[in-house]
Coordinates of C-alpha atoms and ligand atoms in Angstrom, one line a residue:
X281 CA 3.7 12.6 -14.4
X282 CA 0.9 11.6 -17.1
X283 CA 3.1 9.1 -18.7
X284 CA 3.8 7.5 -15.7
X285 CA 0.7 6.8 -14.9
X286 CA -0.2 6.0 -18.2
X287 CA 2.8 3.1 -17.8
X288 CA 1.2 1.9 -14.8
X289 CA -2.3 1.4 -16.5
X290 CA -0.1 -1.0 -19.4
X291 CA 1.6 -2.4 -15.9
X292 CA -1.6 -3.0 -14.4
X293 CA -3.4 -4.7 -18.0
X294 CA -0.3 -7.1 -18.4
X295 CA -0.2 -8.3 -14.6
X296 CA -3.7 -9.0 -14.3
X297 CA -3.0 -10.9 -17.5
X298 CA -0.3 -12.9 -16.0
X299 CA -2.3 -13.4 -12.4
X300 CA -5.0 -15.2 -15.1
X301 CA -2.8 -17.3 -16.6
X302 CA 0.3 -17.6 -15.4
X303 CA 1.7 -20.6 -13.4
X304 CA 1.6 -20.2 -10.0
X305 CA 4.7 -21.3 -7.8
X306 CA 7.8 -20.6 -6.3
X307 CA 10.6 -18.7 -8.3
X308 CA 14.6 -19.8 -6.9
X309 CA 15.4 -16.8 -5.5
X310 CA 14.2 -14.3 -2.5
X311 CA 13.7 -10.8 -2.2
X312 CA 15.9 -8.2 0.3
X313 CA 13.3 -8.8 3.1
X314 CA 14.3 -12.2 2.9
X315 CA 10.7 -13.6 1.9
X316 CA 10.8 -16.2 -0.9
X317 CA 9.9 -15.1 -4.7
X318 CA 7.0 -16.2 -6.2
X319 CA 7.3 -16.5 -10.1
X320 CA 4.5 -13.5 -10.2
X321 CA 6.5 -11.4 -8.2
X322 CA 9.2 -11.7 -10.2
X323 CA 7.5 -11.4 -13.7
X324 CA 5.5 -8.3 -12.6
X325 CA 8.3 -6.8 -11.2
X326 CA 9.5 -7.2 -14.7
X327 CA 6.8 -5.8 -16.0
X328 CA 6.7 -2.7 -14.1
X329 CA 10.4 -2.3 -15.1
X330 CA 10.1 -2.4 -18.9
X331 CA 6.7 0.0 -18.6
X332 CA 8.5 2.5 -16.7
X333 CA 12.1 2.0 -18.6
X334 CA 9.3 3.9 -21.8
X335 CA 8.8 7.0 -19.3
X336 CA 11.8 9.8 -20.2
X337 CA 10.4 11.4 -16.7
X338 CA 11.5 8.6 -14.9
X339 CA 15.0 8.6 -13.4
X340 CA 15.5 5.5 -10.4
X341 CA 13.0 3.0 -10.1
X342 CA 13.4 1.1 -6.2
X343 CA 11.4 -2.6 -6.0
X344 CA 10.3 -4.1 -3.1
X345 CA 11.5 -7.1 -5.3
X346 CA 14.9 -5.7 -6.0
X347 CA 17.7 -4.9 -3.5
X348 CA 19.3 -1.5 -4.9
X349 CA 17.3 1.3 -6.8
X350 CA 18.2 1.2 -10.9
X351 CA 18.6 4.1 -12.2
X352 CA 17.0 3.8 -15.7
X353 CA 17.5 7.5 -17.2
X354 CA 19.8 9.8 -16.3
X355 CA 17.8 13.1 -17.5
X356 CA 14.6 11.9 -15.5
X357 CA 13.3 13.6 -12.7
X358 CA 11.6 11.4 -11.1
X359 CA 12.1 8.6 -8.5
X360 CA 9.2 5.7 -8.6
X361 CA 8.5 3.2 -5.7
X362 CA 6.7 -0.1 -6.2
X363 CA 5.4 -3.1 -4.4
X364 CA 4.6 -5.2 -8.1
X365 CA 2.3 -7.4 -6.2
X366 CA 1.9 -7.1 -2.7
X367 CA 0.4 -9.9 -1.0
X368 CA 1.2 -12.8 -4.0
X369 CA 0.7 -15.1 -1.0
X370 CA -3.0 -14.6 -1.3
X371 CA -3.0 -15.5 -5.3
X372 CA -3.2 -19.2 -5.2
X373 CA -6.0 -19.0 -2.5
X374 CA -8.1 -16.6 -5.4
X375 CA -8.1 -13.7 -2.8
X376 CA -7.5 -9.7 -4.1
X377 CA -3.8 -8.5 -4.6
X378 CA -2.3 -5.3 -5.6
X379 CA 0.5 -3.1 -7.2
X380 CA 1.5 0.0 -5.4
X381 CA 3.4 3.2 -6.4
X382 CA 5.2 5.7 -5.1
X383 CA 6.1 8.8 -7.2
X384 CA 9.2 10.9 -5.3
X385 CA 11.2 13.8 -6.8
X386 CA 14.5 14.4 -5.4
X387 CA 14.6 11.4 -3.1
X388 CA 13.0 8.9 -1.9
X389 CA 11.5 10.0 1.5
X390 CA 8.1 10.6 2.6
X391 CA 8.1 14.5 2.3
X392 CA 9.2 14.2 -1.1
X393 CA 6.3 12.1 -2.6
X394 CA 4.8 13.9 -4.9
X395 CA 1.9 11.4 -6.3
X396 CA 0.8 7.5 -5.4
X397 CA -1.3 5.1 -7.0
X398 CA -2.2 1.5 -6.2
X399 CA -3.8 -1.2 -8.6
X400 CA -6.3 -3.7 -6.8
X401 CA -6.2 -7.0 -8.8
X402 CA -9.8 -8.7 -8.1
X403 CA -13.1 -9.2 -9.1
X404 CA -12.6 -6.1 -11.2
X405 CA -9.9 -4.6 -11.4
X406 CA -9.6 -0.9 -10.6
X407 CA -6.8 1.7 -10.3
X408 CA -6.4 4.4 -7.5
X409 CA -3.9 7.7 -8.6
X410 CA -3.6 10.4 -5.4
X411 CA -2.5 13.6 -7.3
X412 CA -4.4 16.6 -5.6
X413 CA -7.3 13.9 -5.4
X414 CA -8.0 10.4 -5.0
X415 CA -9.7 9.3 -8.1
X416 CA -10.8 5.5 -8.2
X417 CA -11.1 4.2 -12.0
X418 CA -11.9 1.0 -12.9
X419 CA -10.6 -1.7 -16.1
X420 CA -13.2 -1.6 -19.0
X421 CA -11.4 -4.2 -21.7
X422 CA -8.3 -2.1 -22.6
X423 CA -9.3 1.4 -21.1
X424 CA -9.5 2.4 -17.3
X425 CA -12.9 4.6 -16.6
X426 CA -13.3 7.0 -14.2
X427 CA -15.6 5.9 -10.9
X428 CA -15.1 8.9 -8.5
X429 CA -13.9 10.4 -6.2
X430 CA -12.7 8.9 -2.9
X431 CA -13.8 10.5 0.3
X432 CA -13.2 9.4 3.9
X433 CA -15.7 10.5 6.4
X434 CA -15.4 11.5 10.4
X435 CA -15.8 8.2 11.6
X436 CA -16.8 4.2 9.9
X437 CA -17.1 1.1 11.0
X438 CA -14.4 -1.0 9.8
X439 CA -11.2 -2.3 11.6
X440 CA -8.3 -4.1 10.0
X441 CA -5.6 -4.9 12.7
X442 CA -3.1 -6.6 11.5
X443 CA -0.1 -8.3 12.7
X444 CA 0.7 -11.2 15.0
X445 CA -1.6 -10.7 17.7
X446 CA 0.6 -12.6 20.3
X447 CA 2.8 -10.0 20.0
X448 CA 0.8 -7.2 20.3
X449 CA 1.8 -4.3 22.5
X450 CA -1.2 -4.5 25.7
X451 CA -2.0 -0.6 24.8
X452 CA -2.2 -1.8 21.5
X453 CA -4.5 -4.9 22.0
X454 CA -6.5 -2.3 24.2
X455 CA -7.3 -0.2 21.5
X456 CA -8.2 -3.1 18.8
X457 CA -10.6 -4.4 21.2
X458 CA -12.1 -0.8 22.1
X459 CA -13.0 -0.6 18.4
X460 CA -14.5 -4.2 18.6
X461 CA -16.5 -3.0 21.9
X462 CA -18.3 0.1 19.7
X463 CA -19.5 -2.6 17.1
X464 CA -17.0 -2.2 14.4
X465 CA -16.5 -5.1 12.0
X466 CA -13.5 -7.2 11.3
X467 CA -12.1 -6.8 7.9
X468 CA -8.7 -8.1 7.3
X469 CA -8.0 -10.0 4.4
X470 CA -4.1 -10.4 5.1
X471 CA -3.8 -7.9 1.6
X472 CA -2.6 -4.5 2.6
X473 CA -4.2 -3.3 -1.1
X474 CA -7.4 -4.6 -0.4
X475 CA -7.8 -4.3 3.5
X476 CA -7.4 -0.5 2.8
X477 CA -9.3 0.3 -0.4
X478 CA -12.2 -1.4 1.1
X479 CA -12.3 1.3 4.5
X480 CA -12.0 3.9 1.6
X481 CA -14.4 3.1 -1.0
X482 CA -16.6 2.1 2.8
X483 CA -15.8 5.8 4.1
X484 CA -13.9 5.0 7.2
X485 CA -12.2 3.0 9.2
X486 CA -9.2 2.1 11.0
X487 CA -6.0 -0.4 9.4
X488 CA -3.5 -0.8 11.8
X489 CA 0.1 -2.5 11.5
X490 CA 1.8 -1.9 14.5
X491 CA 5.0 -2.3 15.6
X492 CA 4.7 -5.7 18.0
X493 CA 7.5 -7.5 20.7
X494 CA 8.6 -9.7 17.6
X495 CA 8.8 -6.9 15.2
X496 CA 9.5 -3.7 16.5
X497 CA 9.4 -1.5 13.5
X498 CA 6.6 -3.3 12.1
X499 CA 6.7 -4.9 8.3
X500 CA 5.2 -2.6 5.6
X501 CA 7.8 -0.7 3.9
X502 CA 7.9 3.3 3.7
X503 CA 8.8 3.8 0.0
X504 CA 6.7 1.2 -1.6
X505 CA 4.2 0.6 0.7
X506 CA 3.4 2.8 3.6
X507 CA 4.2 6.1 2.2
X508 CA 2.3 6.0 -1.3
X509 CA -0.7 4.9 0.7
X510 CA -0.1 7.5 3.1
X511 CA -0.8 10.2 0.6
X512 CA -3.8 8.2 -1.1
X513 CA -5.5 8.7 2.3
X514 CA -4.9 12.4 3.6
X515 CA -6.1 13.4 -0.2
X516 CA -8.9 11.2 0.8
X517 CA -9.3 13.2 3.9
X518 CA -7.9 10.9 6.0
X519 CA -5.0 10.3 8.7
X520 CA -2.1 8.6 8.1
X521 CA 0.5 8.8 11.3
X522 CA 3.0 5.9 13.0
X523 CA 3.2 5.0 16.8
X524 CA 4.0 8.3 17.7
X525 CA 1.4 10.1 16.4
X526 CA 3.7 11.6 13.3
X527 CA 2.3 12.1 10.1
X528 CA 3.7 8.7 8.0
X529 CA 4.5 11.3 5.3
X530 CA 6.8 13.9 7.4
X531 CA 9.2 10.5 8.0
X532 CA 12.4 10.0 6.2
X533 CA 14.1 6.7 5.4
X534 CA 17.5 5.4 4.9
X535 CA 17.6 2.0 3.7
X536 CA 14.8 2.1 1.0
X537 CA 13.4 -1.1 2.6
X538 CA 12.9 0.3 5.7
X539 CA 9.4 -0.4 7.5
X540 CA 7.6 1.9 10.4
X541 CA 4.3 1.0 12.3
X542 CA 1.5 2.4 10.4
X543 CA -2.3 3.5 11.0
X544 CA -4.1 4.9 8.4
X545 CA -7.9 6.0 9.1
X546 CA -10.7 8.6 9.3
X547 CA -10.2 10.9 12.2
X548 CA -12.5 9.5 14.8
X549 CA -10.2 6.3 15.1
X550 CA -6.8 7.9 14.3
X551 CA -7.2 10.1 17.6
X552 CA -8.5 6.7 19.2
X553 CA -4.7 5.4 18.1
X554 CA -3.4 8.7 19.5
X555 CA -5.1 8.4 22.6
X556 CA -4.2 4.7 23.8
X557 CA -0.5 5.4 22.3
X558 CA -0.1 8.5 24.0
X559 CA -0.7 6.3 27.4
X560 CA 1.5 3.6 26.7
Ligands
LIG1434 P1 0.3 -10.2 8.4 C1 1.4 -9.1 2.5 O1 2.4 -10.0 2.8 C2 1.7 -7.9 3.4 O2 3.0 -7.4 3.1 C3 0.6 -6.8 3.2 O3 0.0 -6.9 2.0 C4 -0.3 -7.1 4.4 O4 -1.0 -6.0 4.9 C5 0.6 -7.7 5.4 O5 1.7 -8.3 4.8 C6 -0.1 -8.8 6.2 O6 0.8 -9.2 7.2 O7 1.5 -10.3 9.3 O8 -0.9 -9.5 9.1 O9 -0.1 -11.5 7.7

């Protein structure tokens, strides 16, 4: 497990490199969800790739930027997950990005994730690993130091609902709006990375993608999105459940690009979720 991590640190060095200097722009192609590549994508998908092709451990690596898993070491035992830059949209408008992992043994599944770690690309740029802890490090030149520990409390004040909100489900626009009516604050950058470190480094919160009229399933994926941030925040002490009230991480999946509506929080406004979902 140390060397993975250890190749997502040299991941994380060379990408924020390349967000600094690389030309922005379109590459030709498009990923399996469809969405257009940007040249960043592709080049820190790349990146990921060669970092983890150095870890024996590793067996299959799955991309959000790649349609099939590659299996990159037959004698590995694990299974890694990524998202090599989730929200590249945001880059040429100098907002925060991110890279996310998931670390699975066996298969790739939510009960079988075993460790997660995301990379925030911003002002700084600091590095979250979800082991038996969530430790928050940050970039110091060449070396990531550690911060601390993150900690969600009962209740905070942040709400990040995302999603068209045309197609919002009523129950679902009810419970936004509840939040909004107790004085919560908007913060929703349109970067799942940053929108959720924020409410945990903040203590608390509530970020919601739901599943909406246009997109029933919603549009974050399980293996390299929803599920590695799923762990980050029950070992936070957070919640982490879908639109029935499940835990994200007690889902399966079948095609690894599969999505599910996602709410990730501190208790007081996961039961909220529960509670205007259970009514629907
Ligand atoms: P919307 C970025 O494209 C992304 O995949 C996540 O980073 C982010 O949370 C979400 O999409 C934003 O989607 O529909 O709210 O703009």
């Amino acid at each position: 497990m140390t060397e993975i991590i250890e190749a997502i640190k040299r991941s994380a060095i060379r990408i924020r490199k390349a967000i600094n200097e690389e030309e922005l722009g379109y590459a030709q192609s498009a990923n399996s969800s469809g969405e257009q590549q940007l040249k960043l994508d592709v080049l820190s998908d790349t990146i990921i790739e060669e970092e983890l092709a150095r870890a024996s451990s590793v067996k299959t690596i799955a991309s959000e930027e790649k349609s099939d898993p590659v299996t990159i070491n037959e004698s590995g035992k694990y299974l890694v997950g990524y998202d090599p830059l989730d929200g590249s949209s945001l880059v040429d408008v100098n907002l925060s990005v991110g890279s996310i992992f998931g670390i699975y043994e066996g298969s790739f599944s939510g009960p079988n994730l075993v460790a997660s770690a995301y990379v925030v690309y911003g002002p700084r740029t600091e590095l979250v690993v979800a082991t038996i802890k969530a430790e928050r490090f940050r970039l110091e030149g060449e070396e990531f130091v550690f911060m601390q520990e993150l900690a969600l409390g009962d209740k905070g004040k942040l709400n990040a609902p995302g999603a068209t909100q045309k197609y919002w489900y009523p129950h679902h626009k009810e419970l936004v709006e509840s939040l909004f009516a107790e004085g919560y604050r908007l913060r929703y950058s349109g970067g799942m990375v940053p929108d959720l470190h924020q409410i945990l480094v903040k203590g608390g919160g509530l970020f919601s993608y739901p599943g909406t009229e246009d997109k029933p399933k919603g549009k974050l994926r399980k293996i390299f999105e929803v599920f590695p941030f799923a762990n980050i925040y029950e070992k936070a002490g957070g919640y982490a459940i879908d639109e029935s009230g499940r835990r994200l991480l007690e889902l399966g999946c079948g095609d690894i690009h599969e999505t599910t509506p996602c709410f990730f929080g501190s208790r007081y406004e996961i039961e909220k979720v529960k509670e205007y979902y259970e009514k629907a």
